[in-house]
Every structure is written in C-alpha cells, then in structure tokens.
Amino acid sequence: MFQYIRSVIFIVQMYIAMPVIGIALLPWALFSRRGAYAACKGYSRYVFWTASWMVGLKCEVRGTPPDGEALIAAKHQSFLDIMMIFTALPAAKFIMKKEILMMPIIGQYARMLDCVPVDRGKRGKAIEKMVADVEAGRAEPGQLIIYSQGTRVPPGEKMPYKVGTGVLYEQLGQRCAPVATNVGVLWPKRGLLRKPGVAVVEFLPVIEPGLSRDAFMKKLETDVESRSDALMAEAGFKGDTDA
C-alpha cells in the first residue's frame, strides 16, 4: 500500500511538472530547435530523478546510441521508454500517431522537433505518407524513432512487428539501431503502481542497410524480443501474472 501511495504522488507531481517546464522554456523552444530539445530532455531527466527517490525506480541506458542519421526501431512498453530513448539520442524525432499533435504541450513540442505524424487507421496510406514525410525532412539530420509493433506491448504479450519499419529501412537506406527494454515490468502500461528496480533501455548492435525487407524484419524481431525477454527476466518478470 505504501508503494502505491508513493506511486500516486510521483505521478501527480510528474504531470504537474510537464506544463510548468514546457511553458517556462517555450519562448526558447519557439525560436530554436535546440531549446525544444533542452525542454524535453530537461523534463525527462526531472522524471528520472524524482522516480529514483520517490518510488525507487532507477533508469539505465545500455549499449551505444547512434550519433548520426539512423533509424531507431524500439520495443515500446510505457511512457518511460519514450523519455529514456529520446534523452539518450542527440537529435531524436518520433514517428507517432497524429492524434498526439492535438495534445497540449506535448503536441506543440512534437511539431517543433519535426516528429512525423501518421494516421494508423489507414495502414497503406499511413506507410506511404510516413516515407514521404521522412524524405521531406531529411534536411534535418537526426535519429528517427519508430515503434515497430505500433503500440505499447505489456510484458508477456506478443504482437507482430509491422511492415512500416521494413519500408523505412529500405527507403532511407540507413543503418537501423534496434532497442530492447524491460520498463513495462516496473512502469506498466496500465495502472498506477510504479515498482522499485532498474528500468533499462538497451541499444543493440546496428543492422546495416542492404538486407531484404523480410530478412531485416526477421532479424529485428529476433534481436529485440530475445534481448527484451532477458532484460525483463533481469527485472524479476516471471510470467503473465507479473505483468
């Protein structure tokens, strides 16, 4: 019960801090993409700091995040992995559902960071638009983050990897850095409880361009799922009952 109360207090203050930090740094962010990055990374680091002492949740990034143009294909389990991956990269932008642009604070910053919105309800057109938007934005080099399963997937659940990641890999001709995680064990998709432990996102060895789409997708899924399973076991996940 005590951990649950601590978790609720942590969540409340975390969401109060979001508009405070976002509005405070908005004048800088409006005139400089550097300011937008500083605001988003500053907020994320604030969340990591408060999580560490309020609920005993530490955040750890492993592996080597790429520092040039790259496609980042990540496992997605909760809001926490978004912040951890973003903060670890020098110039990250997300492929995301277009509804996020309508959210206060988050939507405005997503625009300033040149994130790529797609309509997930129109799958084929969404992929075409995704590629077109990415190509149009290549004058701004950086790391393009895509969640290959399309949504948050709780520990113990299986969901297929969507073809959009393979399309981008082919069209962009860039290296792809897979990312595994265990954050859903400690910061679940649903519910208010935040568990003590070490949340990890791990950048795996890059997949160089040149593979066929099928070979790329198979390797991506194998690498990310096998490493995520190991990280979740490290965090104490033993099966569906722990999710």
PDB file of N, CA and C in Angstrom, residues 3 31 44 48 77 115 151 199 209 232:
ATOM      1  N   GLN A   3       3.856   1.677  -1.253  1.00  0.00           N
ATOM      2  CA  GLN A   3       4.431   1.888  -2.577  1.00  0.00           C
ATOM      3  C   GLN A   3       3.384   2.454  -3.532  1.00  0.00           C
ATOM      4  N   PHE A  31      11.843  29.590 -30.879  1.00  0.00           N
ATOM      5  CA  PHE A  31      12.814  30.199 -31.795  1.00  0.00           C
ATOM      6  C   PHE A  31      14.041  29.329 -32.052  1.00  0.00           C
ATOM      7  N   SER A  44      12.440  15.119 -19.020  1.00  0.00           N
ATOM      8  CA  SER A  44      12.689  13.684 -18.877  1.00  0.00           C
ATOM      9  C   SER A  44      13.657  13.408 -17.733  1.00  0.00           C
ATOM     10  N   PHE A  48      13.218  11.149 -14.321  1.00  0.00           N
ATOM     11  CA  PHE A  48      14.141  10.097 -13.878  1.00  0.00           C
ATOM     12  C   PHE A  48      14.587  10.356 -12.436  1.00  0.00           C
ATOM     13  N   GLN A  77       6.921  -0.214 -24.226  1.00  0.00           N
ATOM     14  CA  GLN A  77       6.134  -0.788 -23.139  1.00  0.00           C
ATOM     15  C   GLN A  77       5.441   0.253 -22.277  1.00  0.00           C
ATOM     16  N   CYS A 115       8.640  15.871 -35.466  1.00  0.00           N
ATOM     17  CA  CYS A 115       8.163  14.491 -35.409  1.00  0.00           C
ATOM     18  C   CYS A 115       7.242  14.216 -36.592  1.00  0.00           C
ATOM     19  N   THR A 151       2.429   0.027 -30.933  1.00  0.00           N
ATOM     20  CA  THR A 151       1.774   0.413 -29.691  1.00  0.00           C
ATOM     21  C   THR A 151       2.550  -0.146 -28.507  1.00  0.00           C
ATOM     22  N   ALA A 199      15.030   0.150 -14.504  1.00  0.00           N
ATOM     23  CA  ALA A 199      14.440   0.156 -15.839  1.00  0.00           C
ATOM     24  C   ALA A 199      15.549   0.364 -16.860  1.00  0.00           C
ATOM     25  N   PRO A 209      22.404  -1.218 -43.634  1.00  0.00           N
ATOM     26  CA  PRO A 209      21.496  -1.259 -44.782  1.00  0.00           C
ATOM     27  C   PRO A 209      21.914  -2.322 -45.775  1.00  0.00           C
ATOM     28  N   MET A 232      13.736  -8.313 -19.118  1.00  0.00           N
ATOM     29  CA  MET A 232      12.565  -8.441 -18.253  1.00  0.00           C
ATOM     30  C   MET A 232      12.791  -9.482 -17.164  1.00  0.00           C
TER      31      MET A 232
END
